[in-house]
Amino acid sequence: MTTFKEIRGTAIQSVSSDPTNPEEGQIWYNNTIGVLKGYQLANVNAWASGGNLTTARLAPGGAGIQTAALAFGGSDATVNLNATEEYNGSTWGPGGNMSAARRLLAGCGTQTAGLGFGGYNPGNATEEYDGSVWAGGGNMNTIRFVLAGCGTQTAGLGFGGYTNPGGPINGPRNSTEEYDGSTWATGGNLATGRYGLAGAGTQTAGLAFGGATTPPFTLKNNTEEYDGSAWAAGGNLGTARYALAGAGIQTLALAFGGFTTANSVATEQYDGSTWTATTSMTSARRYLAGAGTQTSALAFGGYTPPTVSAATEEWTGQALQVKKITTS
């Protein structure tokens, strides 16, 4: 009979208490309670409350990860904001102000190398964050707001959005732009021009999902995948919606919040081909921002008329946990 030691190279230890820092795949016998245990991935799939933003805001930009996130711009429903906040996993603190106050912008990158672009107004401005100060970057080629973005500060992707009313081109955009750290260049067009969509992934493996077209106003459940030059159809969202947020990568993405016929709490996970509904958010809201990964995401800000939200929620998907092992 093959033993665990022959498979793993180690024997199962008998211990009086669970190890403090177990490794993934480790198995032990707790002789105090007479239980065989292991440390393995488990699907938690739950939202939990995080620390509130200092300033409630709708339609901010977001970047970073759950324990080191960035919120910038947005609106308090009265005026556009230029304030930046940094999240440390429990509390938001002040960061450097953006040069231009604006809402409905897009963001990507990290807390110490963030990128904010587009928005209302100015609709083509780009700013780069170094962890304390914002500095001007190259302007986008197309003025737009309610757009989506993904990638990094030196390899960013901006797509979709809406052109300012009264401009030479007015309406939803299907155009994509690629940022190299100083200049935006034209990329492949989305199959469906839309605004209020969400994004995830990288410049060479991007994801666009949800949004709306007009006229007439039509909610979209479309997903499109970017390979660095062209968009191709992916699996549709289970719930068509706009003004939603996203996190993750092209093959492991998370979509949450937004607006359907009302503000939504719906959360969906993408595996590279199919979206699957999972545990809903606690707070229904649209025009929120997101950051992080499919297994460790962050949702913050947003709008539930007439209230602008300061709420933050932390998502845990798969997580390493100590589990009891049964043999039958």
mmCIF file of C-alpha atoms in Angstrom, residues 12-285:
data_model
loop_
_atom_site.group_PDB
_atom_site.id
_atom_site.type_symbol
_atom_site.label_atom_id
_atom_site.label_comp_id
_atom_site.label_asym_id
_atom_site.label_seq_id
_atom_site.Cartn_x
_atom_site.Cartn_y
_atom_site.Cartn_z
ATOM 1 C CA ILE A 12 1.947 12.664 8.692
ATOM 2 C CA GLN A 13 2.903 14.338 11.952
ATOM 3 C CA SER A 14 1.009 13.769 15.162
ATOM 4 C CA VAL A 15 0.770 17.097 17.006
ATOM 5 C CA SER A 16 -1.022 18.391 20.076
ATOM 6 C CA SER A 17 -2.173 21.602 18.337
ATOM 7 C CA ASP A 18 -2.581 22.815 14.765
ATOM 8 C CA PRO A 19 0.583 24.324 13.181
ATOM 9 C CA THR A 20 0.774 28.136 13.264
ATOM 10 C CA ASN A 21 1.956 28.554 9.663
ATOM 11 C CA PRO A 22 1.027 25.436 7.672
ATOM 12 C CA GLU A 23 1.972 25.025 4.007
ATOM 13 C CA GLU A 24 -0.543 24.326 1.242
ATOM 14 C CA GLY A 25 -1.111 20.557 1.015
ATOM 15 C CA GLN A 26 0.250 19.884 4.517
ATOM 16 C CA ILE A 27 -1.569 17.188 6.518
ATOM 17 C CA TRP A 28 -1.301 16.470 10.257
ATOM 18 C CA TYR A 29 -3.058 14.547 13.013
ATOM 19 C CA ASN A 30 -4.229 16.626 15.958
ATOM 20 C CA ASN A 31 -3.921 14.061 18.786
ATOM 21 C CA THR A 32 -5.566 16.391 21.318
ATOM 22 C CA ILE A 33 -8.939 16.207 19.571
ATOM 23 C CA GLY A 34 -8.273 13.079 17.499
ATOM 24 C CA VAL A 35 -8.820 14.706 14.077
ATOM 25 C CA LEU A 36 -6.869 14.423 10.829
ATOM 26 C CA LYS A 37 -6.498 17.879 9.246
ATOM 27 C CA GLY A 38 -5.043 19.517 6.148
ATOM 28 C CA TYR A 39 -4.349 22.960 4.731
ATOM 29 C CA GLN A 40 -5.993 23.448 1.347
ATOM 30 C CA LEU A 41 -7.840 25.844 -0.942
ATOM 31 C CA ALA A 42 -11.510 26.327 -0.139
ATOM 32 C CA ASN A 43 -14.161 28.362 -1.919
ATOM 33 C CA VAL A 44 -15.149 31.020 0.598
ATOM 34 C CA ASN A 45 -17.020 33.298 -1.829
ATOM 35 C CA ALA A 46 -18.083 36.015 0.584
ATOM 36 C CA TRP A 47 -18.158 39.810 0.857
ATOM 37 C CA ALA A 48 -17.242 41.457 4.164
ATOM 38 C CA SER A 49 -17.287 45.092 5.270
ATOM 39 C CA GLY A 50 -14.029 47.026 5.026
ATOM 40 C CA GLY A 51 -13.120 50.508 6.202
ATOM 41 C CA ASN A 52 -15.185 53.354 4.780
ATOM 42 C CA LEU A 53 -13.720 55.897 2.397
ATOM 43 C CA THR A 54 -12.950 59.188 4.098
ATOM 44 C CA THR A 55 -14.963 60.964 1.390
ATOM 45 C CA ALA A 56 -18.068 59.310 -0.067
ATOM 46 C CA ARG A 57 -17.825 59.398 -3.851
ATOM 47 C CA LEU A 58 -19.490 58.085 -6.982
ATOM 48 C CA ALA A 59 -17.738 57.182 -10.234
ATOM 49 C CA PRO A 60 -14.152 57.269 -8.912
ATOM 50 C CA GLY A 61 -11.163 55.584 -10.509
ATOM 51 C CA GLY A 62 -9.665 52.534 -8.854
ATOM 52 C CA ALA A 63 -6.368 50.636 -8.940
ATOM 53 C CA GLY A 64 -4.245 48.236 -6.929
ATOM 54 C CA ILE A 65 -4.994 45.181 -4.814
ATOM 55 C CA GLN A 66 -7.194 44.510 -1.802
ATOM 56 C CA THR A 67 -4.486 45.370 0.737
ATOM 57 C CA ALA A 68 -2.964 48.264 -1.217
ATOM 58 C CA ALA A 69 -5.687 49.978 -3.252
ATOM 59 C CA LEU A 70 -6.134 53.434 -4.700
ATOM 60 C CA ALA A 71 -9.344 55.515 -5.059
ATOM 61 C CA PHE A 72 -9.168 58.803 -6.937
ATOM 62 C CA GLY A 73 -11.461 61.411 -8.412
ATOM 63 C CA GLY A 74 -15.203 60.875 -8.558
ATOM 64 C CA SER A 75 -17.973 63.155 -7.348
ATOM 65 C CA ASP A 76 -19.772 63.818 -4.094
ATOM 66 C CA ALA A 77 -22.928 64.406 -6.205
ATOM 67 C CA THR A 78 -22.332 68.150 -6.042
ATOM 68 C CA VAL A 79 -18.830 68.729 -7.391
ATOM 69 C CA ASN A 80 -16.081 66.670 -9.001
ATOM 70 C CA LEU A 81 -13.259 65.598 -6.686
ATOM 71 C CA ASN A 82 -9.503 65.476 -7.119
ATOM 72 C CA ALA A 83 -8.802 63.792 -3.776
ATOM 73 C CA THR A 84 -6.972 60.461 -3.648
ATOM 74 C CA GLU A 85 -7.256 57.834 -0.920
ATOM 75 C CA GLU A 86 -5.010 54.836 -0.236
ATOM 76 C CA TYR A 87 -6.240 51.589 1.368
ATOM 77 C CA ASN A 88 -3.995 49.396 3.532
ATOM 78 C CA GLY A 89 -6.357 46.460 3.920
ATOM 79 C CA SER A 90 -8.434 48.003 6.698
ATOM 80 C CA THR A 91 -8.316 51.808 6.543
ATOM 81 C CA TRP A 92 -8.333 54.522 3.876
ATOM 82 C CA GLY A 93 -5.818 57.358 4.262
ATOM 83 C CA PRO A 94 -5.091 60.483 2.216
ATOM 84 C CA GLY A 95 -2.912 60.407 -0.886
ATOM 85 C CA GLY A 96 -1.809 63.141 -3.280
ATOM 86 C CA ASN A 97 -4.487 65.142 -5.094
ATOM 87 C CA MET A 98 -5.013 64.756 -8.821
ATOM 88 C CA SER A 99 -4.267 67.835 -10.941
ATOM 89 C CA ALA A 100 -7.756 67.786 -12.456
ATOM 90 C CA ALA A 101 -10.958 67.065 -10.508
ATOM 91 C CA ARG A 102 -13.122 64.654 -12.494
ATOM 92 C CA ARG A 103 -15.570 61.772 -12.328
ATOM 93 C CA LEU A 104 -16.440 58.833 -14.599
ATOM 94 C CA LEU A 105 -12.757 58.196 -15.298
ATOM 95 C CA ALA A 106 -10.886 54.902 -15.584
ATOM 96 C CA GLY A 107 -7.907 53.621 -13.650
ATOM 97 C CA CYS A 108 -5.371 50.809 -13.607
ATOM 98 C CA GLY A 109 -1.988 49.902 -12.167
ATOM 99 C CA THR A 110 -0.944 49.735 -8.523
ATOM 100 C CA GLN A 111 -1.035 51.956 -5.442
ATOM 101 C CA THR A 112 2.526 53.136 -6.093
ATOM 102 C CA ALA A 113 2.312 53.176 -9.896
ATOM 103 C CA GLY A 114 -1.274 54.118 -10.753
ATOM 104 C CA LEU A 115 -2.829 55.510 -13.908
ATOM 105 C CA GLY A 116 -5.982 57.650 -14.199
ATOM 106 C CA PHE A 117 -7.391 58.638 -17.594
ATOM 107 C CA GLY A 118 -10.443 60.033 -19.343
ATOM 108 C CA GLY A 119 -13.430 61.229 -17.352
ATOM 109 C CA TYR A 120 -15.685 64.237 -17.094
ATOM 110 C CA ASN A 121 -13.910 66.698 -17.413
ATOM 111 C CA PRO A 122 -11.215 66.896 -18.958
ATOM 112 C CA GLY A 123 -12.073 63.860 -21.056
ATOM 113 C CA ASN A 124 -8.685 62.937 -22.499
ATOM 114 C CA ALA A 125 -6.261 63.810 -19.683
ATOM 115 C CA THR A 126 -3.938 61.150 -18.242
ATOM 116 C CA GLU A 127 -2.224 61.295 -14.866
ATOM 117 C CA GLU A 128 0.393 58.989 -13.353
ATOM 118 C CA TYR A 129 0.724 58.311 -9.608
ATOM 119 C CA ASP A 130 4.014 57.390 -7.914
ATOM 120 C CA GLY A 131 2.609 56.628 -4.481
ATOM 121 C CA SER A 132 2.463 60.238 -3.333
ATOM 122 C CA VAL A 133 2.168 62.623 -6.310
ATOM 123 C CA TRP A 134 0.190 62.703 -9.564
ATOM 124 C CA ALA A 135 1.974 63.935 -12.706
ATOM 125 C CA GLY A 136 0.632 64.577 -16.196
ATOM 126 C CA GLY A 137 0.975 61.836 -18.809
ATOM 127 C CA GLY A 138 0.142 61.767 -22.505
ATOM 128 C CA ASN A 139 -3.404 62.712 -23.478
ATOM 129 C CA MET A 140 -5.761 60.110 -24.908
ATOM 130 C CA ASN A 141 -6.546 60.498 -28.595
ATOM 131 C CA THR A 142 -10.302 60.355 -28.013
ATOM 132 C CA ILE A 143 -12.120 62.461 -25.409
ATOM 133 C CA ARG A 144 -14.373 60.114 -23.449
ATOM 134 C CA PHE A 145 -15.941 59.404 -20.070
ATOM 135 C CA VAL A 146 -17.696 56.377 -18.476
ATOM 136 C CA LEU A 147 -14.938 54.276 -20.062
ATOM 137 C CA ALA A 148 -13.100 51.221 -18.719
ATOM 138 C CA GLY A 149 -9.453 50.374 -18.303
ATOM 139 C CA CYS A 150 -6.995 47.690 -17.260
ATOM 140 C CA GLY A 151 -3.287 46.951 -17.273
ATOM 141 C CA THR A 152 -0.393 48.850 -15.714
ATOM 142 C CA GLN A 153 0.992 52.379 -15.649
ATOM 143 C CA THR A 154 3.426 51.578 -18.486
ATOM 144 C CA ALA A 155 1.154 49.192 -20.388
ATOM 145 C CA GLY A 156 -2.394 50.468 -19.933
ATOM 146 C CA LEU A 157 -5.559 49.835 -21.918
ATOM 147 C CA GLY A 158 -8.526 52.210 -22.247
ATOM 148 C CA PHE A 159 -11.703 51.245 -24.122
ATOM 149 C CA GLY A 160 -15.330 52.121 -24.666
ATOM 150 C CA GLY A 161 -16.934 55.125 -23.025
ATOM 151 C CA TYR A 162 -19.039 58.023 -24.238
ATOM 152 C CA THR A 163 -17.986 61.161 -26.071
ATOM 153 C CA ASN A 164 -18.950 64.500 -24.557
ATOM 154 C CA PRO A 165 -22.292 65.755 -25.854
ATOM 155 C CA GLY A 166 -21.824 68.524 -28.397
ATOM 156 C CA GLY A 167 -18.491 67.158 -29.622
ATOM 157 C CA PRO A 168 -17.713 66.303 -33.236
ATOM 158 C CA ILE A 169 -18.558 62.654 -32.483
ATOM 159 C CA ASN A 170 -21.291 62.073 -29.935
ATOM 160 C CA GLY A 171 -22.239 58.703 -28.461
ATOM 161 C CA PRO A 172 -20.862 55.357 -27.269
ATOM 162 C CA ARG A 173 -17.301 54.578 -28.334
ATOM 163 C CA ASN A 174 -15.952 51.282 -29.600
ATOM 164 C CA SER A 175 -12.356 52.504 -29.865
ATOM 165 C CA THR A 176 -9.439 51.151 -27.820
ATOM 166 C CA GLU A 177 -6.204 52.903 -26.894
ATOM 167 C CA GLU A 178 -2.930 51.441 -25.605
ATOM 168 C CA TYR A 179 -0.591 53.349 -23.292
ATOM 169 C CA ASP A 180 3.182 52.771 -23.203
ATOM 170 C CA GLY A 181 3.976 54.986 -20.241
ATOM 171 C CA SER A 182 3.989 58.244 -22.208
ATOM 172 C CA THR A 183 1.810 57.963 -25.319
ATOM 173 C CA TRP A 184 -1.565 56.509 -26.275
ATOM 174 C CA ALA A 185 -1.789 54.572 -29.552
ATOM 175 C CA THR A 186 -4.802 53.160 -31.385
ATOM 176 C CA GLY A 187 -5.716 49.537 -30.675
ATOM 177 C CA GLY A 188 -8.410 47.239 -32.062
ATOM 178 C CA ASN A 189 -12.048 48.319 -31.840
ATOM 179 C CA LEU A 190 -14.613 46.680 -29.605
ATOM 180 C CA ALA A 191 -17.280 44.806 -31.570
ATOM 181 C CA THR A 192 -19.927 46.678 -29.561
ATOM 182 C CA GLY A 193 -19.434 50.348 -28.704
ATOM 183 C CA ARG A 194 -20.669 50.962 -25.161
ATOM 184 C CA TYR A 195 -20.226 52.986 -22.010
ATOM 185 C CA GLY A 196 -20.498 52.233 -18.301
ATOM 186 C CA LEU A 197 -18.685 48.940 -18.880
ATOM 187 C CA ALA A 198 -16.024 47.326 -16.673
ATOM 188 C CA GLY A 199 -12.566 46.008 -17.431
ATOM 189 C CA ALA A 200 -10.008 43.548 -16.090
ATOM 190 C CA GLY A 201 -6.711 41.998 -17.111
ATOM 191 C CA THR A 202 -3.704 43.371 -18.961
ATOM 192 C CA GLN A 203 -2.927 45.245 -22.159
ATOM 193 C CA THR A 204 -2.298 41.997 -24.039
ATOM 194 C CA ALA A 205 -5.000 39.953 -22.280
ATOM 195 C CA GLY A 206 -7.804 42.372 -21.473
ATOM 196 C CA LEU A 207 -11.468 41.840 -20.669
ATOM 197 C CA ALA A 208 -14.441 44.149 -21.313
ATOM 198 C CA PHE A 209 -17.890 43.318 -19.937
ATOM 199 C CA GLY A 210 -21.302 44.859 -19.404
ATOM 200 C CA GLY A 211 -22.206 48.467 -20.204
ATOM 201 C CA ALA A 212 -24.930 50.126 -22.235
ATOM 202 C CA THR A 213 -25.609 51.544 -25.675
ATOM 203 C CA THR A 214 -27.809 54.436 -26.726
ATOM 204 C CA PRO A 215 -30.134 55.469 -28.332
ATOM 205 C CA PRO A 216 -32.248 53.825 -27.136
ATOM 206 C CA PHE A 217 -30.663 53.066 -23.778
ATOM 207 C CA THR A 218 -29.940 49.317 -23.849
ATOM 208 C CA LEU A 219 -28.155 47.299 -21.180
ATOM 209 C CA LYS A 220 -25.496 44.889 -22.449
ATOM 210 C CA ASN A 221 -24.255 41.546 -21.138
ATOM 211 C CA ASN A 222 -21.510 41.234 -23.779
ATOM 212 C CA THR A 223 -18.012 40.141 -22.840
ATOM 213 C CA GLU A 224 -15.055 40.723 -25.142
ATOM 214 C CA GLU A 225 -11.471 39.483 -24.795
ATOM 215 C CA TYR A 226 -8.428 41.412 -26.064
ATOM 216 C CA ASP A 227 -5.236 39.734 -27.271
ATOM 217 C CA GLY A 228 -3.135 42.862 -27.692
ATOM 218 C CA SER A 229 -4.503 43.782 -31.101
ATOM 219 C CA ALA A 230 -8.090 42.552 -31.536
ATOM 220 C CA TRP A 231 -11.217 41.888 -29.478
ATOM 221 C CA ALA A 232 -13.087 38.558 -29.679
ATOM 222 C CA ALA A 233 -16.393 37.505 -28.146
ATOM 223 C CA GLY A 234 -16.356 35.842 -24.731
ATOM 224 C CA GLY A 235 -19.149 34.396 -22.613
ATOM 225 C CA ASN A 236 -22.052 36.696 -21.753
ATOM 226 C CA LEU A 237 -22.698 37.984 -18.253
ATOM 227 C CA GLY A 238 -25.650 36.339 -16.582
ATOM 228 C CA THR A 239 -27.062 39.780 -15.768
ATOM 229 C CA ALA A 240 -26.904 42.640 -18.287
ATOM 230 C CA ARG A 241 -25.909 45.844 -16.472
ATOM 231 C CA TYR A 242 -23.939 49.053 -16.649
ATOM 232 C CA ALA A 243 -22.000 51.263 -14.203
ATOM 233 C CA LEU A 244 -20.577 48.059 -12.693
ATOM 234 C CA ALA A 245 -17.046 47.317 -11.480
ATOM 235 C CA GLY A 246 -14.566 44.536 -12.115
ATOM 236 C CA ALA A 247 -11.343 42.944 -10.901
ATOM 237 C CA GLY A 248 -8.955 40.166 -11.846
ATOM 238 C CA ILE A 249 -7.487 38.895 -15.103
ATOM 239 C CA GLN A 250 -8.906 37.711 -18.415
ATOM 240 C CA THR A 251 -9.265 34.083 -17.311
ATOM 241 C CA LEU A 252 -10.152 34.765 -13.654
ATOM 242 C CA ALA A 253 -12.330 37.866 -13.436
ATOM 243 C CA LEU A 254 -14.977 39.218 -11.080
ATOM 244 C CA ALA A 255 -17.933 41.477 -11.970
ATOM 245 C CA PHE A 256 -19.995 43.195 -9.262
ATOM 246 C CA GLY A 257 -22.560 45.895 -8.640
ATOM 247 C CA GLY A 258 -23.987 48.167 -11.321
ATOM 248 C CA PHE A 259 -27.472 48.987 -12.540
ATOM 249 C CA THR A 260 -30.128 46.793 -14.182
ATOM 250 C CA THR A 261 -33.653 48.019 -13.561
ATOM 251 C CA ALA A 262 -32.364 49.049 -10.135
ATOM 252 C CA ASN A 263 -29.021 49.084 -8.351
ATOM 253 C CA SER A 264 -27.516 45.612 -8.329
ATOM 254 C CA VAL A 265 -25.766 43.453 -5.729
ATOM 255 C CA ALA A 266 -25.019 40.706 -8.262
ATOM 256 C CA THR A 267 -21.523 39.200 -8.316
ATOM 257 C CA GLU A 268 -20.258 36.926 -11.088
ATOM 258 C CA GLN A 269 -17.026 35.006 -11.643
ATOM 259 C CA TYR A 270 -15.434 34.435 -15.072
ATOM 260 C CA ASP A 271 -13.224 31.436 -15.871
ATOM 261 C CA GLY A 272 -12.140 32.511 -19.337
ATOM 262 C CA SER A 273 -15.306 31.321 -21.085
ATOM 263 C CA THR A 274 -18.288 31.358 -18.704
ATOM 264 C CA TRP A 275 -19.677 33.705 -16.058
ATOM 265 C CA THR A 276 -21.132 32.076 -12.927
ATOM 266 C CA ALA A 277 -23.274 33.836 -10.338
ATOM 267 C CA THR A 278 -21.908 33.766 -6.793
ATOM 268 C CA THR A 279 -22.539 35.465 -3.439
ATOM 269 C CA SER A 280 -24.085 38.930 -3.764
ATOM 270 C CA MET A 281 -22.652 42.155 -2.401
ATOM 271 C CA THR A 282 -24.069 43.528 0.834
ATOM 272 C CA SER A 283 -24.742 46.989 -0.607
ATOM 273 C CA ALA A 284 -26.479 47.525 -3.968
ATOM 274 C CA ARG A 285 -24.883 50.411 -5.878
#
